[in-house]
Coordinates of C-alpha atoms (C1' of nucleotides) in Angstrom, one line a residue:
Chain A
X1 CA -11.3 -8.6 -35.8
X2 CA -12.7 -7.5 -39.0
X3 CA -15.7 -9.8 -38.5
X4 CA -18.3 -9.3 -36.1
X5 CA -16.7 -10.4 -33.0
X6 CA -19.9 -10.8 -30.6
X7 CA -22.3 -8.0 -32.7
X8 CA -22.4 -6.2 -35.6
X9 CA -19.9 -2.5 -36.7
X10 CA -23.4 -1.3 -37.3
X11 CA -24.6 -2.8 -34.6
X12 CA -22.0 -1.5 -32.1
X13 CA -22.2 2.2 -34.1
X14 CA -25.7 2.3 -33.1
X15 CA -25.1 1.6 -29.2
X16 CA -22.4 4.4 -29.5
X17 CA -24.6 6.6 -31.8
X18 CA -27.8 6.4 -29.7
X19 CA -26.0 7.3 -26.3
X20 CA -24.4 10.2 -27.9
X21 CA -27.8 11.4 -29.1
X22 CA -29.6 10.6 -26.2
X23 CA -27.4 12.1 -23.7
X24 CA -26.9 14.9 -25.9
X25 CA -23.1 14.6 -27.1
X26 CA -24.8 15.6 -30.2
X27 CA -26.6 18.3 -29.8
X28 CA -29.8 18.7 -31.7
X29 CA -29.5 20.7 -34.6
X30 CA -26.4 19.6 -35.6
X31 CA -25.0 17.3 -38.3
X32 CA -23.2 13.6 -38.2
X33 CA -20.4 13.6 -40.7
X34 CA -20.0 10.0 -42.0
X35 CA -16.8 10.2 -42.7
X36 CA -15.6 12.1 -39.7
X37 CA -17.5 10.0 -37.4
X38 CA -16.5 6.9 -39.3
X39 CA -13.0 7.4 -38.4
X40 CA -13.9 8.6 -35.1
X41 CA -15.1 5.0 -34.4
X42 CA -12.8 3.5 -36.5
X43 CA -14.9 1.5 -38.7
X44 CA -15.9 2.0 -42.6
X45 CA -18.6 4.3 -43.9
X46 CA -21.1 1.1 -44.7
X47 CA -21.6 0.2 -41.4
X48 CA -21.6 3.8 -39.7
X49 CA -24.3 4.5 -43.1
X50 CA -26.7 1.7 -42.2
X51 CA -26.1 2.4 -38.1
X52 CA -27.4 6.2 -39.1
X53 CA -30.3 4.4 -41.5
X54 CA -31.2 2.8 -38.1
X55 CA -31.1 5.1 -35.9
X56 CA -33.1 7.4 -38.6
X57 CA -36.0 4.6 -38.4
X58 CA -36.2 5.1 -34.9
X59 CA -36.7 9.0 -35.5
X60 CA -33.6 9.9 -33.5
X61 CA -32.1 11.2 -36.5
X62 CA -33.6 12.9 -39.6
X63 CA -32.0 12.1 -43.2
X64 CA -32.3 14.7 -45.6
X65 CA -31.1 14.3 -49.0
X66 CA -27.6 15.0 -50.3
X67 CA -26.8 16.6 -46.5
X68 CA -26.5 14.2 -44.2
X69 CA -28.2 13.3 -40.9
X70 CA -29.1 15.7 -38.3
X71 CA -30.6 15.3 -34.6
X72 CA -33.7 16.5 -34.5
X73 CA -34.9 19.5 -32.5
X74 CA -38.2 19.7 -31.7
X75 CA -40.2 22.6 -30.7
X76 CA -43.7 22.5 -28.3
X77 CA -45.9 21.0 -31.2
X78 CA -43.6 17.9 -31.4
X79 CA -43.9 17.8 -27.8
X80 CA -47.6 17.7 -27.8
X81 CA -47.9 15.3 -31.1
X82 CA -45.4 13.0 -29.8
X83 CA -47.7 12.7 -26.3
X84 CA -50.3 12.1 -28.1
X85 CA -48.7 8.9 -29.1
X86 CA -47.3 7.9 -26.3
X87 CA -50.8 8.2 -24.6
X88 CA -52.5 6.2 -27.0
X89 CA -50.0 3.5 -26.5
X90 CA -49.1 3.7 -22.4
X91 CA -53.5 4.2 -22.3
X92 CA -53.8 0.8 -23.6
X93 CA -50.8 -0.8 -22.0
X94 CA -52.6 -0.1 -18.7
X95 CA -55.9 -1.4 -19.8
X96 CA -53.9 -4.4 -20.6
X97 CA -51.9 -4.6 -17.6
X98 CA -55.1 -4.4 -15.6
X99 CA -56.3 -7.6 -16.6
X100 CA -53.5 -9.7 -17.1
X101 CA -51.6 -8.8 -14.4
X102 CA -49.9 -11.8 -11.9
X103 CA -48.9 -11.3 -8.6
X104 CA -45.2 -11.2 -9.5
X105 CA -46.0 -8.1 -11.7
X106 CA -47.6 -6.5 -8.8
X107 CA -44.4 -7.3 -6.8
X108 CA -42.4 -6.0 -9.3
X109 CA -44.7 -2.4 -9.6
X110 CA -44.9 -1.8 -5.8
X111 CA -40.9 -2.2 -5.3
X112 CA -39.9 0.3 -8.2
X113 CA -43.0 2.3 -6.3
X114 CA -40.6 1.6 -2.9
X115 CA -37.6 2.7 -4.2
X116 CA -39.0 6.7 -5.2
X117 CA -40.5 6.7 -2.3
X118 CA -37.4 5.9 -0.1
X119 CA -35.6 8.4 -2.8
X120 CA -38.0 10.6 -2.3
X121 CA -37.9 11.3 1.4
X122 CA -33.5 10.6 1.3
X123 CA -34.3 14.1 -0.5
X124 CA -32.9 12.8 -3.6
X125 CA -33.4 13.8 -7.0
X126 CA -36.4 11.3 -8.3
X127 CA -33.8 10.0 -11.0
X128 CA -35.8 9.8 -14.6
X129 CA -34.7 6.0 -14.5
X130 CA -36.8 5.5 -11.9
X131 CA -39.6 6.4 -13.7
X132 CA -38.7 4.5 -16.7
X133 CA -38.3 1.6 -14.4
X134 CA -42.0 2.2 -13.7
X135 CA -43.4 2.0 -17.1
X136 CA -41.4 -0.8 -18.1
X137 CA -42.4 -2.8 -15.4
X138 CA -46.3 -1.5 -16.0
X139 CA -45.5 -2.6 -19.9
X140 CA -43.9 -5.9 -18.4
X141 CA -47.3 -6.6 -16.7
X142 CA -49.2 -5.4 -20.1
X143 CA -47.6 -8.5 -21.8
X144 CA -48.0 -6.8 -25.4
X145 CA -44.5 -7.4 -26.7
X146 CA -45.5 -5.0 -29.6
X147 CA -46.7 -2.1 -27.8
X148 CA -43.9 -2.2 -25.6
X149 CA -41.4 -2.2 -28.4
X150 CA -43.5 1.3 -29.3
X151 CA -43.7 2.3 -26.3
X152 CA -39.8 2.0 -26.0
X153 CA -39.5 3.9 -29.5
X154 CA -41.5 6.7 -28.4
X155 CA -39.5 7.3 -24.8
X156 CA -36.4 7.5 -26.5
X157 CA -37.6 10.4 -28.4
X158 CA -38.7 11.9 -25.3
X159 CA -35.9 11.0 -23.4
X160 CA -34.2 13.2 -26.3
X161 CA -36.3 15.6 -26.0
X162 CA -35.4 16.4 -22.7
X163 CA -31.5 16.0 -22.9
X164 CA -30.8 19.5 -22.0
X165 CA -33.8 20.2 -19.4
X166 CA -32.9 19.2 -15.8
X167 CA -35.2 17.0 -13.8
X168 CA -38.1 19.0 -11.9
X169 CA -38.3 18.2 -8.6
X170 CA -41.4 19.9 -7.7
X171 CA -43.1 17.8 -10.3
X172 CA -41.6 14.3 -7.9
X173 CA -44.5 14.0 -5.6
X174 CA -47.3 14.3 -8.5
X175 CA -45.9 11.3 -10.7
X176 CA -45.0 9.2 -7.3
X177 CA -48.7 9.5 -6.5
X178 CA -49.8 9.1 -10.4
X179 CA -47.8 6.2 -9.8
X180 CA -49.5 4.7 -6.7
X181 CA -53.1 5.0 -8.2
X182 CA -52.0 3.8 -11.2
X183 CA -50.9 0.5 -8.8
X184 CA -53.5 0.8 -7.0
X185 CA -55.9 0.3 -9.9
X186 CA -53.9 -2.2 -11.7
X187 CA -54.1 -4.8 -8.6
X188 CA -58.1 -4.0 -8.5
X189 CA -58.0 -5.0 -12.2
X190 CA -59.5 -1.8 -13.0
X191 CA -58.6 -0.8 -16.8
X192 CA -60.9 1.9 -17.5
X193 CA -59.4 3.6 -14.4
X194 CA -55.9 2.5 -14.9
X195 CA -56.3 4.0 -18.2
X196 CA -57.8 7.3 -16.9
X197 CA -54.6 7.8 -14.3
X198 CA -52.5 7.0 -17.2
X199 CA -53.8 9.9 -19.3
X200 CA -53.7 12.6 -16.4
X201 CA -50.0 11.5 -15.7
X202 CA -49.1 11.9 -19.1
X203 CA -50.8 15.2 -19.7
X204 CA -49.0 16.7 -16.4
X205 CA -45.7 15.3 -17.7
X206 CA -46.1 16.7 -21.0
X207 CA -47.3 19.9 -19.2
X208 CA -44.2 20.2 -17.0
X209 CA -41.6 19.3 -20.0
X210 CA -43.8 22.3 -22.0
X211 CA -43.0 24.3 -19.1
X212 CA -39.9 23.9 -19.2
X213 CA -39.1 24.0 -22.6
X214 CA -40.9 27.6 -22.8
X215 CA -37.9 29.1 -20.1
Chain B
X1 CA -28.1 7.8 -64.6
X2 CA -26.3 7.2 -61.6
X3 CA -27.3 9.6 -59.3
X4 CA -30.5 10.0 -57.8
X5 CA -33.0 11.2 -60.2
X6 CA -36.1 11.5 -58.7
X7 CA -35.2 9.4 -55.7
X8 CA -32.3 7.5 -54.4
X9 CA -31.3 4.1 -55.7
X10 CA -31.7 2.9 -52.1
X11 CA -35.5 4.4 -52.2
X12 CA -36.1 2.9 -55.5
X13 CA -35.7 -0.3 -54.1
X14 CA -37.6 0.3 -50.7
X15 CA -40.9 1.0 -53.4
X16 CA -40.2 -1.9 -55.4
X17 CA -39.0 -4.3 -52.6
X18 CA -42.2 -3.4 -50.7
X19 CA -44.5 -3.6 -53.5
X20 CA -43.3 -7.1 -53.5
X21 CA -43.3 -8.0 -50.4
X22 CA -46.9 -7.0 -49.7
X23 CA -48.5 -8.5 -52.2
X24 CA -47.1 -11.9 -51.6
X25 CA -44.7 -11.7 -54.8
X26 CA -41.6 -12.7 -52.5
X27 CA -43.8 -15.3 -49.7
X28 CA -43.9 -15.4 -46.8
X29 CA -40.5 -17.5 -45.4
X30 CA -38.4 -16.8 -48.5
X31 CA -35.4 -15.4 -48.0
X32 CA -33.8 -12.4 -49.7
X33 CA -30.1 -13.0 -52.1
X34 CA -28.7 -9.8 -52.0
X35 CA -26.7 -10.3 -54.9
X36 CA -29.7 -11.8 -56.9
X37 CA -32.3 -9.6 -56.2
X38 CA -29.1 -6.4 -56.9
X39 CA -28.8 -7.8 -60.3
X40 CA -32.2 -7.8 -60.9
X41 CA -32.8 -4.2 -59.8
X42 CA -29.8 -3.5 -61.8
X43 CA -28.5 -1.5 -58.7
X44 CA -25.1 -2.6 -56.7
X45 CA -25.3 -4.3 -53.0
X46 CA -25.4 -1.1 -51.2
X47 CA -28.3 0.4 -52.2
X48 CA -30.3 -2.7 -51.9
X49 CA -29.0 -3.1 -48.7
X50 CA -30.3 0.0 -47.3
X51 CA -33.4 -0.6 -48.9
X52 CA -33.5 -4.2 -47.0
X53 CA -33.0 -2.5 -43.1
X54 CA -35.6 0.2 -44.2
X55 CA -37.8 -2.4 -44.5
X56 CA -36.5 -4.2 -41.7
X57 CA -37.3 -1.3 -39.4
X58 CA -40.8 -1.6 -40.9
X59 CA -41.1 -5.1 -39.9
X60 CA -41.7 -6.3 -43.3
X61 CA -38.4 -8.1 -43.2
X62 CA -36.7 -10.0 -40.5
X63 CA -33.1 -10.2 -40.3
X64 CA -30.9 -12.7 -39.5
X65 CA -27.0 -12.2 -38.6
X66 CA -25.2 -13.9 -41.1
X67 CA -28.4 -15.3 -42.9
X68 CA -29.5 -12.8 -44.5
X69 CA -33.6 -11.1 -44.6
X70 CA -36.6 -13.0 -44.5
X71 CA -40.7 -12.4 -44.9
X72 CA -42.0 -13.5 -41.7
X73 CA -44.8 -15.2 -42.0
X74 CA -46.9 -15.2 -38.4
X75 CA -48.7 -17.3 -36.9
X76 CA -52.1 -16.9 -34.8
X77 CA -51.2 -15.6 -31.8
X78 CA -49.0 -12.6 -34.2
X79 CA -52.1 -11.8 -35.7
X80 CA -53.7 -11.3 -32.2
X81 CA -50.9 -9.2 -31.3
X82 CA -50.3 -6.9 -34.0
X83 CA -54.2 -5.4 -33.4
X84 CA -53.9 -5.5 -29.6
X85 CA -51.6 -2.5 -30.9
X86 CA -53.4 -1.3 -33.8
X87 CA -56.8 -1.0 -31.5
X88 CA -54.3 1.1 -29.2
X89 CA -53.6 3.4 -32.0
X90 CA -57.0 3.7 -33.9
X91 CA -58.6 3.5 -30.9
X92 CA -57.4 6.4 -29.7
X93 CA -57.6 8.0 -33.6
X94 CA -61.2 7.5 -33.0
X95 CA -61.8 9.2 -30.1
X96 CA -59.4 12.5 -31.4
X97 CA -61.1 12.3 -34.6
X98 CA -64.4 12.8 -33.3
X99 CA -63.4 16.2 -31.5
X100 CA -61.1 17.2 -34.1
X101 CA -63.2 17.0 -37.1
X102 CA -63.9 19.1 -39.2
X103 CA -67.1 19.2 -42.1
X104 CA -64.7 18.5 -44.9
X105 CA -63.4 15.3 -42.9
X106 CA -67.2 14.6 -42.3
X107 CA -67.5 14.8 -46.0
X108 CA -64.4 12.6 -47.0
X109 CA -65.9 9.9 -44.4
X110 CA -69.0 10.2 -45.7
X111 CA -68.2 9.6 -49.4
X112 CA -65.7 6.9 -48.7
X113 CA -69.0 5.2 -47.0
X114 CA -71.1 6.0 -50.2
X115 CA -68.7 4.7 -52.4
X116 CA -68.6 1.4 -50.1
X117 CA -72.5 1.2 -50.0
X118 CA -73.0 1.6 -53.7
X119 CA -70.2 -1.1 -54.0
X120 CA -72.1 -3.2 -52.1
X121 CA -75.0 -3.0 -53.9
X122 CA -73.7 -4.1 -56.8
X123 CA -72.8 -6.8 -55.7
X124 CA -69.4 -5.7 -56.1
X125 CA -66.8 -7.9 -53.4
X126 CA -65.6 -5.7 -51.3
X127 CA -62.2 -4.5 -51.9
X128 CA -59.6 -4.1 -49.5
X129 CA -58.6 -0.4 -50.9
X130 CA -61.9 0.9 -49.8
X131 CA -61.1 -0.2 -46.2
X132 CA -58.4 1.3 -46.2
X133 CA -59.7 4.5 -47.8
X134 CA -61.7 4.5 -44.8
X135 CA -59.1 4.3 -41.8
X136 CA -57.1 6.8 -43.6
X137 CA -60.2 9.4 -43.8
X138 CA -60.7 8.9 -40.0
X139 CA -56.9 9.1 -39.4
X140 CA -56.5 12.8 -41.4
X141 CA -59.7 13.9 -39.4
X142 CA -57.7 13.4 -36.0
X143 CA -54.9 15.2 -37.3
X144 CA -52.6 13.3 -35.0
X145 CA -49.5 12.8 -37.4
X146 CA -47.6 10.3 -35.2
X147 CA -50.8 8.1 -34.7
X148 CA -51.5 8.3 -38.4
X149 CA -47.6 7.3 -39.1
X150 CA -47.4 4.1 -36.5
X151 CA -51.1 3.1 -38.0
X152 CA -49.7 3.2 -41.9
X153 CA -47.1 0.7 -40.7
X154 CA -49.0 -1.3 -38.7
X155 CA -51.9 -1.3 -40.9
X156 CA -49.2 -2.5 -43.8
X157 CA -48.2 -5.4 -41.5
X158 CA -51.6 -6.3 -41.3
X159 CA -51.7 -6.2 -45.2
X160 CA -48.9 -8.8 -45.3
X161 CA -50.4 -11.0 -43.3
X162 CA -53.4 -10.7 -45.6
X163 CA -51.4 -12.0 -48.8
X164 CA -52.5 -15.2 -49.8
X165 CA -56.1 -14.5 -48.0
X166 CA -59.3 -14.1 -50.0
X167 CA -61.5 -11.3 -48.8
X168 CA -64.4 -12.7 -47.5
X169 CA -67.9 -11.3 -48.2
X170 CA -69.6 -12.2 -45.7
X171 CA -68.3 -9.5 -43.5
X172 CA -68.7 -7.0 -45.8
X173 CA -72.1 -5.8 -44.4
X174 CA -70.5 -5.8 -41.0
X175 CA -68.1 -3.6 -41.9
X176 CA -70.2 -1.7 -43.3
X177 CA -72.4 -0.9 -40.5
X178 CA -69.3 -0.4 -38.1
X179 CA -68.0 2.2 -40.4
X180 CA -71.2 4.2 -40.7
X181 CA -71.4 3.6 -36.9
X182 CA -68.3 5.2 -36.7
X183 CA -69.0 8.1 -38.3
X184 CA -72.2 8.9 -36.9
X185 CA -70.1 8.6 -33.4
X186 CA -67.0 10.9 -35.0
X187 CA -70.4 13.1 -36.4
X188 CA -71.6 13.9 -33.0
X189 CA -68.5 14.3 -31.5
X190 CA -68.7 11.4 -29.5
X191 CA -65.3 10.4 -28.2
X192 CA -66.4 7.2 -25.8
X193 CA -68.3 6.0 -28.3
X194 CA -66.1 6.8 -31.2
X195 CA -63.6 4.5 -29.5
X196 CA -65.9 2.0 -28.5
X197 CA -67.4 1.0 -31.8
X198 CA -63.9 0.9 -33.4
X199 CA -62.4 -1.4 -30.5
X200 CA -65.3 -3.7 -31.8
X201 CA -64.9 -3.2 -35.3
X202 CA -61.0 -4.6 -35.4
X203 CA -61.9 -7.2 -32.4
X204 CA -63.9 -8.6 -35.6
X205 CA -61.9 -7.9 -38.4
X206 CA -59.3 -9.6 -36.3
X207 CA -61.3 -12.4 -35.4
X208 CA -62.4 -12.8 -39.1
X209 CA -58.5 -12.8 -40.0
X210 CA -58.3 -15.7 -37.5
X211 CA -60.7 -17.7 -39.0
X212 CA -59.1 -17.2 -42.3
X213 CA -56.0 -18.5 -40.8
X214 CA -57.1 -21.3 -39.4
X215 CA -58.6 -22.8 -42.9
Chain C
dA1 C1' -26.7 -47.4 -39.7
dA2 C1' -26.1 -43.4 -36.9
dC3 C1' -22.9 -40.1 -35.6
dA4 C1' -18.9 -37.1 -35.7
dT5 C1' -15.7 -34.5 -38.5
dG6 C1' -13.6 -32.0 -42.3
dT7 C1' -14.3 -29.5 -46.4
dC8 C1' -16.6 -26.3 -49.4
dA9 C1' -19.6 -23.2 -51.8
dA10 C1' -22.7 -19.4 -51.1
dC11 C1' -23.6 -15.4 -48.9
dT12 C1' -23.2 -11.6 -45.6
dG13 C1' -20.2 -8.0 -43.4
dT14 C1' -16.8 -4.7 -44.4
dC15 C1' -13.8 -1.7 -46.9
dG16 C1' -11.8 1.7 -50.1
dA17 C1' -12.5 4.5 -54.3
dC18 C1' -15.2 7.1 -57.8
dA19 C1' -19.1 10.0 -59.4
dG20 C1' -22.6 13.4 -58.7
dT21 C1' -24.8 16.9 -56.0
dT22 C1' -25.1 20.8 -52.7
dG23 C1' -24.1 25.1 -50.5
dG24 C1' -21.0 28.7 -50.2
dC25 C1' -17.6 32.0 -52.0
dA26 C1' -15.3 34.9 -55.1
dG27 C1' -15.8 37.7 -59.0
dT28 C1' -18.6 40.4 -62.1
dC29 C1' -22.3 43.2 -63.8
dT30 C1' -26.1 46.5 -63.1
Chain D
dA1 C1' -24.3 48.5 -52.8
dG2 C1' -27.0 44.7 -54.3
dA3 C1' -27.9 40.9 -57.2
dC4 C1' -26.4 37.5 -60.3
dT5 C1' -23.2 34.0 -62.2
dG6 C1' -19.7 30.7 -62.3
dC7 C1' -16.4 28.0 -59.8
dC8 C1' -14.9 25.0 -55.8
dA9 C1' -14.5 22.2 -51.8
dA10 C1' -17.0 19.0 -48.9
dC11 C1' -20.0 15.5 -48.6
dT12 C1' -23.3 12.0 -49.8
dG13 C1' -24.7 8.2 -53.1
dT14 C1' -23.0 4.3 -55.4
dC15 C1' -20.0 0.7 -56.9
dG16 C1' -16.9 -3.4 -57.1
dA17 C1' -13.9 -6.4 -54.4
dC18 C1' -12.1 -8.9 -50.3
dA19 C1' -12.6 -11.3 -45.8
dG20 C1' -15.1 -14.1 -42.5
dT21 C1' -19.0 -16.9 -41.3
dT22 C1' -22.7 -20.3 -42.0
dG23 C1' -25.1 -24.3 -43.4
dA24 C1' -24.7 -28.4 -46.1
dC25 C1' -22.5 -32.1 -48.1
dA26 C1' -19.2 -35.6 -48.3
dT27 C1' -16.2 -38.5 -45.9
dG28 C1' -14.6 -41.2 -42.2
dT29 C1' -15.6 -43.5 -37.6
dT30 C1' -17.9 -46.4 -33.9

DNA sequence: AACATGTCAACTGTCGACAGTTGGCAGTCT
DNA sequence: AGACTGCCAACTGTCGACAGTTGACATGTT
């Protein structure tokens, strides 16, 4: 099975890469050894090279010359720059989703909005796929296939951002309710509001992952 | 010379490849011969490669499995799009720029605005660069490094889909007028506004873009 | 004539090996 | 003791070659 059986070595490497990175099997800081990680996955330097290259582009991994590849670690600045960003885009997706919105994204919004709920009062932990699940389905409704494909970019990089910082759940009720309005104005076809809910949720997220980074 | 001189092999070819690329040298469609276009950078497959997904990841290529890379060439509705995300992104540039500016980004707008205007008056056609140097002045006045890095690539997809269009002068004064408009906005510190006048300004650059299309 | 099938050249995906660079360590000098 | 110099191992950058896949052309079939 030399050939690609159904993707891709440097396909597959990045699947395998990018969960290790994201889930913080690599910790930041450190280095990825081509050859030792080539071996590891039993596949050829080339492919492991251009899965690295990738996952590079997608800022999971910085390249410096001559040394190798190393997983970023970012300090409060990056935390703040990268919000910035990902305000800027989730901002517009919710002016978008505002007025383009059908009934089956609606649907779609208030069940994801169901399910923390229910979690919520089970006294679970409000899982962080949960509230991915939200802003995919708000990006779903936006129907701007290129922001959405940034937006996606720029949550990885928080998701690794916050590999090694545990979910707080004293922060759960503010983002369930962020998330309500945020409904709530999307099915009045609201963007300028929709928008302005976005931005406060995304400043009290960046303020709780600040706060947690500082302990 | 083997080794990397000044920059890799693999970079090299990311400069050159793009420089191609953008300005239509390799159109639109075309596909990219890996072993052709090695030989004629007189580097081997690897390199070239590399220098092929970095591009990729820019979206200035388009893989195929098996097929190889191609120039996309879009079509209308790409076009519309590509600037629902770069209003997203210069949008908010805008509205960061005007309260992060300093007088030293006031001057650099400023001059780049001269330098248009005087241009102008000559009768000079209104060159693309000067656009450019525009957006660019307004990005380093928000200070927003992300931003300004998502907005150099989108910006350079948009310059793709320029090749093979003519500038056309009779939106030059429009431009004009939104750019000074836009600095008299990032002047006063004016972030509503600041966003609003550049929402309008690419909703016609856009729509001019469309109409060049369409011919 | 239109369609299905077999064959083939061209190209991509992958591999192993070599060359050059980098950072660290031992040894030496001041 | 501290700083400097010269080696050395480890690793990245690069290359050439092989294997497998794809699309196209030629051939045969209905």
């Amino acid at each position: 099975m030399t050939p690609p059986l159904h993707l891709s070595l440097a396909g597959q490497a990045v699947d395998v890469l990018r969960e290790q990175v994201l889930t913080g099997k690599i910790p930041p800081g450190s280095r990825v050894n081509e050859v030792e990680v080539a071996q590891q996955l039993g596949i050829s330097r080339g492919p492991l090279r251009e899965a690295i290259r990738h996952l590079a582009s997608e800022r999971l991994l910085v390249l410096v010359p001559h040394r190798g590849a190393f997983v970023p670690d970012a300090g409060a600045d990056d935390v703040r720059a990268l919000f910035e960003l990902r305000t800027a885009l989730e901002c517009a997706a919710a002016e978008l989703a505002a007025s383009r919105r059908t009934d089956v994204d609606l649907v779609r919004l208030r069940e994801v909005c169901a399910e923390s709920r229910r979690n919520y009062r089970a006294g679970q932990p409000f899982p962080y796929r949960l509230d991915l699940a939200f802003h995919q389905a708000l990006l779903d409704a936006a129907r701007s296939p290129h922001i959405a494909e940034q937006v996606r970019l720029v949550q990885q990089r928080v998701v690794l951002l916050r590999s090694g910082l545990e979910d707080d759940p004293s922060h759960q009720q503010a983002s369930m309710e962020d998330h309500d309005e945020l409904v709530r104005a999307v099915e009045d076809g609201d963007a300028a509001r929709a928008s302005a809910v976005m931005r406060r949720h995304l400043s009290r997220v960046c303020a709780q992952m600040l706060a947690s980074l500082g302990r």
